[in-house]
Short mmCIF file of C-alpha atoms and ligand atoms in Angstrom, two decimals:
data_model
loop_
_atom_site.label_atom_id
_atom_site.label_comp_id
_atom_site.label_asym_id
_atom_site.label_seq_id
_atom_site.Cartn_x
_atom_site.Cartn_y
_atom_site.Cartn_z
CA UNK L 30 113.36 126.05 1.35
CA UNK L 31 114.31 128.38 -1.46
CA UNK L 32 116.16 126.64 -4.33
CA UNK L 33 119.53 125.52 -3.03
CA UNK L 34 122.46 127.15 -4.76
CA UNK L 35 125.92 125.77 -4.49
CA UNK L 36 128.21 128.44 -3.00
CA UNK L 37 129.79 130.75 -5.56
CA UNK L 38 127.26 129.94 -8.27
CA UNK L 39 127.59 132.53 -10.99
CA UNK L 40 124.50 133.85 -12.77
CA UNK L 41 123.66 135.90 -15.81
CA UNK L 42 121.82 138.85 -14.30
CA UNK L 43 119.78 141.66 -15.87
CA UNK L 44 119.73 144.90 -13.89
CA UNK L 45 117.01 147.39 -14.85
CA UNK L 46 118.14 151.00 -14.40
CA UNK L 47 121.48 152.79 -14.07
CA UNK L 48 120.60 155.24 -11.31
CA UNK L 49 122.23 155.18 -7.88
CA UNK L 50 120.70 151.74 -7.19
CA UNK L 51 121.50 150.06 -10.51
CA UNK L 52 125.10 151.29 -10.54
CA UNK L 53 125.98 149.85 -7.16
CA UNK L 54 123.97 146.68 -7.91
CA UNK L 55 126.08 146.14 -11.05
CA UNK L 56 129.29 146.67 -9.10
CA UNK L 57 128.34 144.26 -6.31
CA UNK L 58 126.98 141.58 -8.64
CA UNK L 59 130.18 141.61 -10.70
CA UNK L 60 132.34 141.60 -7.57
CA UNK L 61 130.50 138.44 -6.55
CA UNK L 62 131.30 136.80 -9.90
CA UNK L 63 128.00 137.21 -11.76
CA UNK L 64 127.82 138.39 -15.35
CA UNK L 65 125.75 141.54 -15.61
CA UNK L 66 123.84 143.50 -18.24
CA UNK L 67 122.37 146.82 -17.13
CA UNK L 68 119.45 148.19 -19.15
CA UNK L 69 119.11 151.96 -19.08
CA UNK L 70 116.56 153.79 -21.18
CA UNK L 71 118.33 157.15 -20.81
CA UNK L 72 121.62 157.95 -22.51
CA UNK L 73 123.69 158.35 -19.37
CA UNK L 74 123.98 157.13 -15.78
CA UNK L 75 122.43 158.98 -12.84
CA UNK L 76 118.65 158.40 -13.05
CA UNK L 77 116.80 160.95 -10.97
CA UNK L 78 119.86 163.20 -10.78
CA UNK L 79 119.92 163.92 -14.52
CA UNK L 80 118.30 167.35 -14.61
CA UNK L 81 116.31 168.16 -17.72
CA UNK L 82 114.22 171.19 -18.56
CA UNK L 83 111.85 168.92 -20.44
CA UNK L 84 108.55 168.15 -18.77
CA UNK L 85 105.78 165.74 -19.65
CA UNK L 86 103.09 166.56 -22.20
CA UNK L 87 100.48 166.13 -19.47
CA UNK L 88 101.48 168.43 -16.56
CA UNK L 89 99.52 166.25 -14.14
CA UNK L 90 101.20 163.12 -15.51
CA UNK L 91 98.00 161.11 -15.55
CA UNK L 92 97.66 160.51 -19.30
CA UNK L 93 99.01 156.98 -19.88
CA UNK L 94 99.99 157.89 -23.47
CA UNK L 95 102.20 160.81 -22.40
CA UNK L 96 105.92 160.76 -23.06
CA UNK L 97 107.45 159.95 -19.70
CA UNK L 98 110.22 162.19 -18.38
CA UNK L 99 112.13 160.30 -15.72
CA UNK L 100 113.55 162.98 -13.44
CA UNK L 101 111.62 165.17 -11.00
CA UNK L 102 114.60 167.33 -10.19
CA UNK L 103 114.03 171.09 -10.54
CA UNK L 104 116.67 173.68 -11.41
CA UNK L 105 117.36 175.03 -7.91
CA UNK L 106 117.28 171.64 -6.13
CA UNK L 107 119.90 171.03 -3.47
CA UNK L 108 120.15 167.77 -1.55
CA UNK L 109 118.14 167.43 1.61
CA UNK L 110 120.86 165.31 3.22
CA UNK L 111 124.40 166.48 3.98
CA UNK L 112 126.93 165.08 1.52
CA UNK L 113 128.59 163.00 4.28
CA UNK L 114 125.37 160.97 4.65
CA UNK L 115 124.74 160.48 0.98
CA UNK L 116 127.60 158.49 -0.54
CA UNK L 117 128.31 154.79 -0.75
CA UNK L 118 130.49 153.42 2.02
CA UNK L 119 133.79 153.11 0.15
CA UNK L 120 133.23 156.01 -2.26
CA UNK L 121 132.26 159.07 -0.20
CA UNK L 122 130.56 162.06 -1.78
CA UNK L 123 133.50 164.41 -1.32
CA UNK L 124 133.64 167.68 -3.27
CA UNK L 125 134.11 166.94 -6.98
CA UNK L 126 132.50 169.44 -9.37
CA UNK L 127 131.90 173.16 -9.01
CA UNK L 128 129.67 172.98 -5.95
CA UNK L 129 131.54 172.53 -2.67
CA UNK L 130 128.48 173.12 -0.47
CA UNK L 131 127.63 170.59 2.18
CA UNK L 132 124.10 170.25 0.74
CA UNK L 133 125.08 170.48 -2.93
CA UNK L 134 123.04 170.99 -6.07
CA UNK L 135 121.78 168.09 -8.17
CA UNK L 136 124.71 168.58 -10.58
CA UNK L 137 127.20 167.60 -7.90
CA UNK L 138 125.36 164.36 -7.15
CA UNK L 139 125.21 163.53 -10.85
CA UNK L 140 128.97 164.18 -11.15
CA UNK L 141 129.49 161.87 -8.18
CA UNK L 142 127.50 159.04 -9.79
CA UNK L 143 129.35 159.53 -13.08
CA UNK L 144 132.67 159.31 -11.22
CA UNK L 145 131.49 156.18 -9.42
CA UNK L 146 130.57 154.55 -12.74
CA UNK L 147 133.98 155.46 -14.15
CA UNK L 148 135.97 154.37 -11.12
CA UNK L 149 134.42 150.88 -11.15
CA UNK L 150 134.15 150.55 -14.96
CA UNK L 151 130.41 150.09 -14.75
CA UNK L 152 129.53 151.71 -18.09
CA UNK L 153 130.92 148.69 -19.96
CA UNK L 154 128.04 146.67 -18.51
CA UNK L 155 125.35 149.19 -19.50
CA UNK L 156 123.16 149.23 -22.61
CA UNK L 157 122.18 152.88 -22.83
CA UNK L 158 119.06 154.08 -24.64
CA UNK L 159 117.51 150.68 -24.07
CA UNK L 160 114.13 150.40 -22.39
CA UNK L 161 112.96 147.18 -20.81
CA UNK L 162 109.41 146.55 -21.92
CA UNK L 163 108.60 143.15 -20.51
CA UNK L 164 110.03 140.93 -17.80
CA UNK L 165 108.35 137.57 -17.23
CA UNK L 166 109.35 134.26 -15.65
CA UNK L 167 109.65 131.23 -17.82
CA UNK L 168 110.73 127.65 -17.44
CA UNK L 169 113.80 126.41 -19.30
CA UNK L 170 114.75 122.76 -18.84
CA UNK L 171 112.95 122.69 -15.51
CA UNK L 172 114.80 125.79 -14.26
CA UNK L 173 113.11 129.11 -13.73
CA UNK L 174 114.55 131.79 -15.98
CA UNK L 175 113.53 135.34 -16.86
CA UNK L 176 112.57 136.56 -20.29
CA UNK L 177 113.63 140.18 -20.76
CA UNK L 178 112.27 142.07 -23.76
CA UNK L 179 113.84 145.41 -24.52
CA UNK L 180 114.04 148.05 -27.24
CA UNK L 181 117.08 150.07 -28.14
CA UNK L 182 115.13 153.22 -28.92
CA UNK L 183 117.26 154.99 -31.51
CA UNK L 184 118.13 151.95 -33.59
CA UNK L 185 114.68 150.49 -33.01
CA UNK L 186 116.32 147.18 -32.20
CA UNK L 187 114.13 144.82 -30.18
CA UNK L 188 115.80 142.14 -28.12
CA UNK L 189 114.25 139.13 -26.50
CA UNK L 190 116.68 137.45 -24.10
CA UNK L 191 116.76 135.01 -21.24
CA UNK L 192 118.51 135.71 -17.93
CA UNK L 193 118.95 133.67 -14.77
CA UNK L 194 117.96 136.57 -12.55
CA UNK L 195 116.60 140.11 -12.70
CA UNK L 196 117.32 142.95 -10.29
CA UNK L 197 114.82 145.80 -10.56
CA UNK L 198 116.39 149.23 -9.94
CA UNK L 199 113.95 151.36 -11.94
CA UNK L 200 113.33 154.05 -9.29
CA UNK L 201 110.06 155.25 -7.83
CA UNK L 202 109.90 159.00 -8.30
CA UNK L 203 108.40 159.15 -11.79
CA UNK L 204 104.76 158.03 -11.59
CA UNK L 205 102.95 160.81 -9.67
CA UNK L 206 100.33 160.26 -6.99
CA UNK L 207 97.59 162.90 -6.87
CA UNK L 208 95.50 164.30 -4.06
CA UNK L 209 91.96 162.99 -4.37
CA UNK L 210 90.01 166.20 -3.93
CA UNK L 211 86.47 166.73 -5.27
CA UNK L 212 86.15 169.14 -8.18
CA UNK L 213 87.52 169.49 -11.64
CA UNK L 214 90.18 171.87 -12.83
CA UNK L 215 91.59 172.92 -16.12
CA UNK L 216 95.01 171.79 -17.18
CA UNK L 217 98.04 173.92 -16.40
CA UNK L 218 100.62 174.70 -19.04
CA UNK L 219 102.89 176.75 -16.82
CA UNK L 220 105.45 174.06 -16.51
CA UNK L 221 106.03 173.99 -20.24
CA UNK L 222 108.17 177.08 -20.19
CA UNK L 223 111.78 176.00 -20.13
CA UNK L 224 113.44 179.26 -19.23
CA UNK L 225 112.83 182.86 -18.28
CA UNK L 226 113.08 184.03 -21.92
CA UNK L 227 110.26 181.72 -22.98
CA UNK L 228 108.06 183.00 -20.16
CA UNK L 229 108.68 186.62 -21.10
CA UNK L 230 108.03 185.96 -24.78
CA UNK L 231 104.76 184.31 -23.93
CA UNK L 232 103.68 187.10 -21.61
CA UNK L 233 104.35 189.66 -24.32
CA UNK L 234 102.30 187.63 -26.79
CA UNK L 235 99.29 188.21 -24.50
CA UNK L 236 97.57 184.92 -25.33
CA UNK L 237 94.85 183.71 -23.00
CA UNK L 238 96.55 180.33 -22.61
CA UNK L 239 98.75 181.78 -19.93
CA UNK L 240 95.74 182.51 -17.73
CA UNK L 241 93.72 179.40 -18.47
CA UNK L 242 96.02 176.99 -16.74
CA UNK L 243 95.35 175.45 -13.38
CA UNK L 244 96.76 172.13 -12.27
CA UNK L 245 100.07 170.26 -12.29
CA UNK L 246 102.22 167.78 -10.33
CA UNK L 247 105.56 168.81 -8.85
CA UNK L 248 107.15 166.15 -11.11
CA UNK L 249 106.80 168.78 -13.86
CA UNK L 250 108.09 171.76 -11.89
CA UNK L 251 111.44 173.18 -13.06
CA UNK L 252 111.75 176.95 -12.55
CA UNK L 253 109.79 179.61 -10.62
CA UNK L 254 109.61 182.38 -13.26
CA UNK L 255 106.39 181.17 -14.96
CA UNK L 256 104.58 181.67 -11.65
CA UNK L 257 105.19 185.43 -11.58
CA UNK L 258 102.15 187.26 -10.16
CA UNK L 259 100.20 184.00 -9.85
CA UNK L 260 98.25 182.74 -6.88
CA UNK L 261 99.63 179.26 -6.28
CA UNK L 262 98.38 176.51 -3.98
CA UNK L 263 100.72 173.61 -3.26
CA UNK L 264 99.18 170.46 -1.86
CA UNK L 265 101.33 168.24 0.35
CA UNK L 266 103.67 168.13 3.29
CA UNK L 267 106.65 166.68 1.47
CA UNK L 268 110.15 168.09 1.18
CA UNK L 269 109.25 169.20 -2.37
CA UNK L 270 106.21 171.19 -1.17
CA UNK L 271 108.40 173.02 1.34
CA UNK L 272 111.25 173.67 -1.11
CA UNK L 273 109.14 174.54 -4.16
CA UNK L 274 106.93 176.93 -2.18
CA UNK L 275 110.07 178.81 -1.14
CA UNK L 276 111.39 178.75 -4.71
CA UNK L 277 108.15 180.23 -6.03
CA UNK L 278 107.54 182.68 -3.17
CA UNK L 279 109.87 185.31 -4.60
CA UNK L 280 107.91 185.40 -7.87
CA UNK L 281 104.30 184.51 -7.17
CA UNK L 282 101.65 186.91 -5.92
CA UNK L 283 100.59 184.47 -3.22
CA UNK L 284 101.76 181.01 -2.25
CA UNK L 285 99.56 178.77 -0.13
CA UNK L 286 100.68 175.39 1.14
CA UNK L 287 97.64 173.30 1.93
CA UNK L 288 97.99 171.60 5.25
CA UNK L 289 100.87 173.54 6.70
CA UNK L 290 101.84 177.15 7.21
CA UNK L 291 104.55 178.70 5.10
CA UNK L 292 106.56 181.87 5.11
CA UNK L 293 105.40 182.92 1.64
CA UNK L 294 103.27 185.99 1.07
CA UNK L 295 99.94 184.57 2.15
CA UNK L 296 99.40 181.60 4.42
CA UNK L 297 96.86 178.82 4.44
CA UNK L 298 97.15 176.36 7.22
CA UNK L 299 94.37 174.01 6.31
CA UNK L 300 93.85 171.03 4.00
CA UNK L 301 91.78 171.58 0.86
CA UNK L 302 88.13 170.59 0.93
CA UNK L 303 87.19 170.98 -2.76
CA UNK L 304 87.95 172.68 -6.06
CA UNK L 305 85.49 174.75 -8.07
CA UNK L 306 85.28 175.17 -11.85
CA UNK L 307 85.82 178.92 -11.57
CA UNK L 308 89.34 178.24 -10.23
CA UNK L 309 88.51 178.79 -6.56
CA UNK L 310 89.69 176.47 -3.83
CA UNK L 311 87.74 175.88 -0.63
CA UNK L 312 89.86 174.98 2.39
CA UNK L 313 88.57 172.82 5.22
CA UNK L 314 88.63 175.84 7.52
CA UNK L 315 86.00 177.48 5.27
CA UNK L 316 88.35 179.96 3.61
CA UNK L 317 87.97 180.30 -0.18
CA UNK L 318 90.54 181.76 -2.53
CA UNK L 319 90.73 182.21 -6.26
CA UNK L 320 93.84 180.47 -7.54
CA UNK L 321 95.80 180.41 -10.75
CA UNK L 322 97.70 177.19 -10.15
CA UNK L 323 97.29 174.08 -8.03
CA UNK L 324 100.48 172.09 -7.66
CA UNK L 325 100.23 168.55 -6.31
CA UNK L 326 103.36 167.85 -4.28
CA UNK L 327 101.83 164.58 -3.23
CA UNK L 328 104.55 162.10 -3.98
CA UNK L 329 104.87 159.14 -6.28
CA UNK L 330 103.64 155.61 -6.88
CA UNK L 331 105.65 152.43 -7.18
CA UNK L 332 105.14 151.43 -10.76
CA UNK L 333 106.50 148.46 -12.72
CA UNK L 334 104.74 148.52 -16.09
CA UNK L 335 107.20 146.01 -17.55
CA UNK L 336 106.77 143.34 -14.89
CA UNK L 337 104.56 140.25 -15.37
CA UNK L 338 104.59 137.92 -12.38
CA UNK L 339 101.11 136.40 -12.46
CA UNK L 340 100.24 138.11 -9.22
CA UNK L 341 103.38 137.05 -7.31
CA UNK L 342 104.27 140.74 -6.89
CA UNK L 343 101.58 143.43 -6.81
CA UNK L 344 101.33 147.08 -5.88
CA UNK L 345 98.40 147.70 -3.55
CA UNK L 346 97.89 151.20 -2.12
CA UNK L 347 101.58 151.82 -2.74
CA UNK L 348 102.68 148.66 -0.93
CA UNK L 349 104.84 146.47 -3.18
CA UNK L 350 104.40 142.93 -2.01
CA UNK L 351 104.76 140.47 -0.73
CA UNK L 352 108.48 141.20 -0.40
CA UNK L 353 110.80 139.66 2.15
CA UNK L 354 112.68 142.57 3.74
CA UNK L 355 111.50 144.83 0.89
CA UNK L 356 113.69 142.89 -1.57
CA UNK L 357 112.65 139.33 -2.46
CA UNK L 358 109.14 138.06 -3.39
CA UNK L 359 109.14 134.63 -1.70
CA UNK L 360 107.42 132.84 -4.60
CA UNK L 361 110.15 133.91 -7.03
CA UNK L 362 113.16 134.35 -4.75
CA UNK L 363 116.00 134.77 -5.24
CA UNK L 364 115.75 135.20 -9.00
CA UNK L 365 113.97 138.49 -8.97
CA UNK L 366 114.71 141.22 -6.48
CA UNK L 367 114.09 144.92 -5.95
CA UNK L 368 116.56 147.56 -4.88
CA UNK L 369 115.57 150.95 -3.51
CA UNK L 370 112.00 150.31 -2.43
CA UNK L 371 112.45 151.59 1.14
CA UNK L 372 112.18 155.33 1.46
CA UNK L 373 113.98 157.49 4.02
CA UNK L 374 117.34 156.77 5.71
CA UNK L 375 120.51 157.19 3.56
CA UNK L 376 119.43 155.86 0.16
CA UNK L 377 122.80 155.16 -1.52
CA UNK L 378 124.15 153.25 1.47
CA UNK L 379 120.94 151.26 1.66
CA UNK L 380 121.16 150.40 -2.07
CA UNK L 381 124.73 149.23 -1.52
CA UNK L 382 123.76 146.90 1.32
CA UNK L 383 120.76 145.50 -0.56
CA UNK L 384 123.04 144.92 -3.56
CA UNK L 385 125.59 143.02 -1.46
CA UNK L 386 122.82 140.91 0.04
CA UNK L 387 121.26 140.04 -3.32
CA UNK L 388 124.66 139.27 -4.88
CA UNK L 389 125.59 136.95 -2.00
CA UNK L 390 122.21 135.21 -2.00
CA UNK L 391 122.41 134.61 -5.76
CA UNK L 392 125.83 133.07 -5.48
CA UNK L 393 124.71 130.84 -2.65
CA UNK L 394 127.07 132.39 -0.11
CA UNK L 395 124.16 133.82 1.89
CA UNK L 396 121.16 131.59 2.58
CA UNK L 397 117.57 132.86 2.56
CA UNK L 398 114.95 131.37 4.87
CA UNK L 399 112.39 128.99 3.33
CA UNK L 400 109.52 130.49 1.32
CA UNK L 401 107.16 129.69 4.20
CA UNK L 402 109.37 131.44 6.73
CA UNK L 403 109.78 134.46 4.48
CA UNK L 404 105.98 134.69 4.10
CA UNK L 405 105.58 134.36 7.88
CA UNK L 406 108.04 137.19 8.38
CA UNK L 407 106.18 139.37 5.86
CA UNK L 408 102.80 138.70 7.46
CA UNK L 409 104.18 139.52 10.88
CA UNK L 410 105.67 142.74 9.51
CA UNK L 411 102.38 143.80 7.87
CA UNK L 412 100.53 143.07 11.13
CA UNK L 413 103.02 145.28 13.01
CA UNK L 414 102.52 148.09 10.49
CA UNK L 415 98.77 147.83 10.95
CA UNK L 416 98.96 147.60 14.75
CA UNK L 417 100.99 150.80 14.81
CA UNK L 418 98.28 152.55 12.81
CA UNK L 419 100.66 153.15 9.89
CA UNK L 420 98.72 153.45 6.60
CA UNK L 421 99.50 150.72 4.07
CA UNK L 422 100.98 153.26 1.65
CA UNK L 423 103.78 153.94 4.16
CA UNK L 424 104.79 150.26 4.43
CA UNK L 425 108.22 150.93 2.95
CA UNK L 426 109.35 153.68 5.33
CA UNK L 427 112.41 152.31 7.08
CA UNK L 428 114.81 153.10 9.89
CA UNK L 429 118.54 152.48 10.33
CA UNK L 430 117.76 149.11 11.99
CA UNK L 431 116.91 147.86 8.50
CA UNK L 432 120.35 148.85 7.18
CA UNK L 433 121.95 147.19 10.18
CA UNK L 434 120.00 143.99 9.60
CA UNK L 435 121.19 143.94 5.98
CA UNK L 436 124.75 144.62 7.12
CA UNK L 437 124.58 141.65 9.48
CA UNK L 438 123.47 139.40 6.61
CA UNK L 439 126.38 140.54 4.46
CA UNK L 440 129.08 140.53 7.13
CA UNK L 441 129.41 144.34 6.97
CA UNK L 442 129.68 146.68 9.93
CA UNK L 443 126.65 148.45 11.34
CA UNK L 444 125.83 151.99 10.27
CA UNK L 445 128.40 154.36 11.74
CA UNK L 446 127.14 156.22 14.81
CA UNK L 447 128.02 159.59 13.29
CA UNK L 448 125.92 158.81 10.21
CA UNK L 449 122.87 157.97 12.31
CA UNK L 450 123.26 161.08 14.47
CA UNK L 451 123.91 163.33 11.48
CA UNK L 452 120.85 162.01 9.69
CA UNK L 453 118.64 162.54 12.73
CA UNK L 454 120.00 165.99 13.61
CA UNK L 455 119.55 167.09 10.00
CA UNK L 456 115.91 165.96 10.15
CA UNK L 457 115.33 167.99 13.29
CA UNK L 458 116.99 171.09 11.82
CA UNK L 459 115.11 170.68 8.55
CA UNK L 460 111.76 170.74 10.34
CA UNK L 461 112.72 173.62 12.63
CA UNK L 462 114.57 175.79 10.07
CA UNK L 463 113.55 174.77 6.55
CA UNK L 464 114.95 177.99 5.14
CA UNK L 465 118.45 177.76 6.66
CA UNK L 466 119.23 174.13 7.52
CA UNK L 467 121.30 173.68 4.35
CA UNK L 468 123.68 176.52 5.19
CA UNK L 469 123.88 176.60 8.99
CA UNK L 470 124.69 173.70 11.31
CA UNK L 471 126.32 172.78 14.58
CA UNK L 472 127.28 169.13 14.11
CA UNK L 473 130.94 169.93 13.39
CA UNK L 474 132.12 167.01 15.55
CA UNK L 475 130.14 164.60 13.37
CA UNK L 476 131.66 166.08 10.22
CA UNK L 477 135.14 165.48 11.70
CA UNK L 478 134.29 161.86 12.45
CA UNK L 479 132.97 161.38 8.92
CA UNK L 480 136.14 162.94 7.42
CA UNK L 481 138.27 160.60 9.49
CA UNK L 482 136.37 157.57 8.15
CA UNK L 483 136.46 158.90 4.60
CA UNK L 484 140.25 159.34 4.69
CA UNK L 485 140.45 155.54 4.47
CA UNK L 486 139.00 155.74 0.97
CA UNK L 487 140.04 159.13 -0.34
CA UNK L 488 143.76 159.34 0.44
P1 LIG Q 16 116.53 156.45 -10.20
O1 LIG Q 16 117.56 157.42 -9.90
O2 LIG Q 16 115.17 156.93 -10.50
O3 LIG Q 16 117.06 155.54 -11.40
C1 LIG Q 16 116.26 154.59 -12.04
C2 LIG Q 16 116.79 154.39 -13.45
O4 LIG Q 16 116.06 153.33 -14.07
C3 LIG Q 16 116.64 155.61 -14.33
O5 LIG Q 16 117.86 155.95 -14.89
C4 LIG Q 16 115.61 155.17 -15.39
O6 LIG Q 16 115.84 155.77 -16.64
C5 LIG Q 16 115.82 153.68 -15.41
N1 LIG Q 16 114.63 152.94 -15.87
C6 LIG Q 16 113.39 152.97 -15.34
N2 LIG Q 16 112.57 152.14 -16.00
C7 LIG Q 16 113.32 151.57 -16.98
C8 LIG Q 16 113.02 150.62 -18.00
N3 LIG Q 16 111.82 150.09 -18.16
N4 LIG Q 16 114.03 150.25 -18.84
C9 LIG Q 16 115.29 150.77 -18.70
N5 LIG Q 16 115.61 151.68 -17.75
C10 LIG Q 16 114.63 152.06 -16.90
N6 LIG Q 16 118.13 161.09 -2.10
C11 LIG Q 16 119.17 161.48 -1.34
O7 LIG Q 16 119.96 160.65 -0.90
N7 LIG Q 16 119.38 162.82 -1.04
C12 LIG Q 16 118.57 163.78 -1.53
O8 LIG Q 16 118.77 164.96 -1.26
C13 LIG Q 16 117.47 163.40 -2.38
N8 LIG Q 16 116.66 164.34 -2.93
C14 LIG Q 16 115.70 163.94 -3.81
C15 LIG Q 16 114.91 164.91 -4.45
C16 LIG Q 16 113.94 164.54 -5.36
C17 LIG Q 16 113.11 165.59 -6.05
C18 LIG Q 16 113.72 163.17 -5.65
C19 LIG Q 16 112.68 162.74 -6.62
C20 LIG Q 16 114.47 162.21 -5.01
C21 LIG Q 16 115.47 162.57 -4.09
N9 LIG Q 16 116.26 161.61 -3.45
C22 LIG Q 16 117.29 162.01 -2.63
C23 LIG Q 16 115.99 160.19 -3.63
C24 LIG Q 16 116.68 159.66 -4.90
O9 LIG Q 16 115.70 159.32 -5.77
C25 LIG Q 16 117.55 158.52 -4.54
O10 LIG Q 16 118.61 159.04 -3.78
C26 LIG Q 16 118.19 157.77 -5.71
O11 LIG Q 16 118.83 158.65 -6.59
C27 LIG Q 16 117.23 156.86 -6.43
O12 LIG Q 16 118.01 156.02 -7.23
P2 LIG Q 16 117.39 154.78 -8.03
O13 LIG Q 16 118.49 154.20 -8.78
O14 LIG Q 16 116.58 153.94 -7.12
O15 LIG Q 16 116.32 155.43 -9.02
#
């Protein structure tokens, strides 16, 4: 059995990150009676949704000594989910700032998260500008505790504290994953231009640097202007590859998306075979083109540089494990947990349910299975993933059944039918009409049902 907690036990909990996951975790933990400190290395709430024109010193983001920029959001980004599907249950993402569109810009989502933090007085729990550098278990009087070492960057204050529990909400769209393709390319500096004026100035200066650049990750993409008259190859089938290729298409000379066709000027419908030093790219269909820029839109890695668990939690081929239901490592449960590991579905709602579950388990109101049973469940799950031929790196892709399971643990209602249908129909429209799905739709009846539900919370 996991350590028995008397119901309504209150704990001192460290939450790492004040993005969409950390904010709702803080709210739910406090609602359950825990005392909470949220560590946030940025100066405001919002995580991924804080747009910045800064990019990393290494455009490929492989240099471990680079200064890390957290957000991957680019200037033109609009959500890929309709606003009705995005919000937390009791705080819907209704129109709030200057962007009333159904698939709004990143600024609208940030405004929403800021409003959420204000509404529930979450900022008073947050230590801004404070990076967690080390989290490790330790024994105190026979009880397992967590040592949390952090630095308040500006004041250079280091803190070394002990907490009963840690909830990791540090996000997983910052550490890029790269396509492993033979060949070596030069580094690309394109992404270092912060605005159109800088690009123009540089062009006029006529330096060679502008032409010598070659390779970057989409994490460092912000605006399309630097790609004017360039031949660009994007690698990947992700939402970013589709969106960024369209963003660049109006400026670049040619845009090729490796592995899928695209409505940009020139099409390549084949994966890449290898790179050459002279800047050419050979596709698996034998076609060779001379390119100016390769952009890896190949996703991100789970990465917890601050976490020391003696092997109780590892990341192997992008599987974080072993984790019971993507949240609790059995050996350390329930005193360390992870929010936001599953990808897909409606992220904010999922974070909210995971937060409720963790809060209830910590207080002893919700009981976890024994360590052995949790491990059995995890092994069975991994075997199912393997039997279905799903690569290990996709272990954390989830469906709505997962949300519903969490809801059942927390005594919440299942995902609303309209939300499921809206999510699925949006996916279908996105694949069929990537260029228009954000502005044209037919699911008006689902929008009405959502509005009806939201009126409970917004009137
Ligand atoms: P984050 O938002 O990344 O927040 C993590 C926080 O932890 C950050 O503020 C970071 O500074 C902090 N942190 C990290 N490490 C430390 C440390 N050591 N010490 C202190 N603080 C730390 N989702 C949708 O629902 N709809 C969309 O349309 C959508 N589009 C997306 C587009 C892009 C390009 C990306 C990258 C993601 C998109 N997502 C979308 C997913 C989005 O990431 C999630 O919705 C959600 O915002 C993630 O929240 P999070 O709190 O888990 O992580």
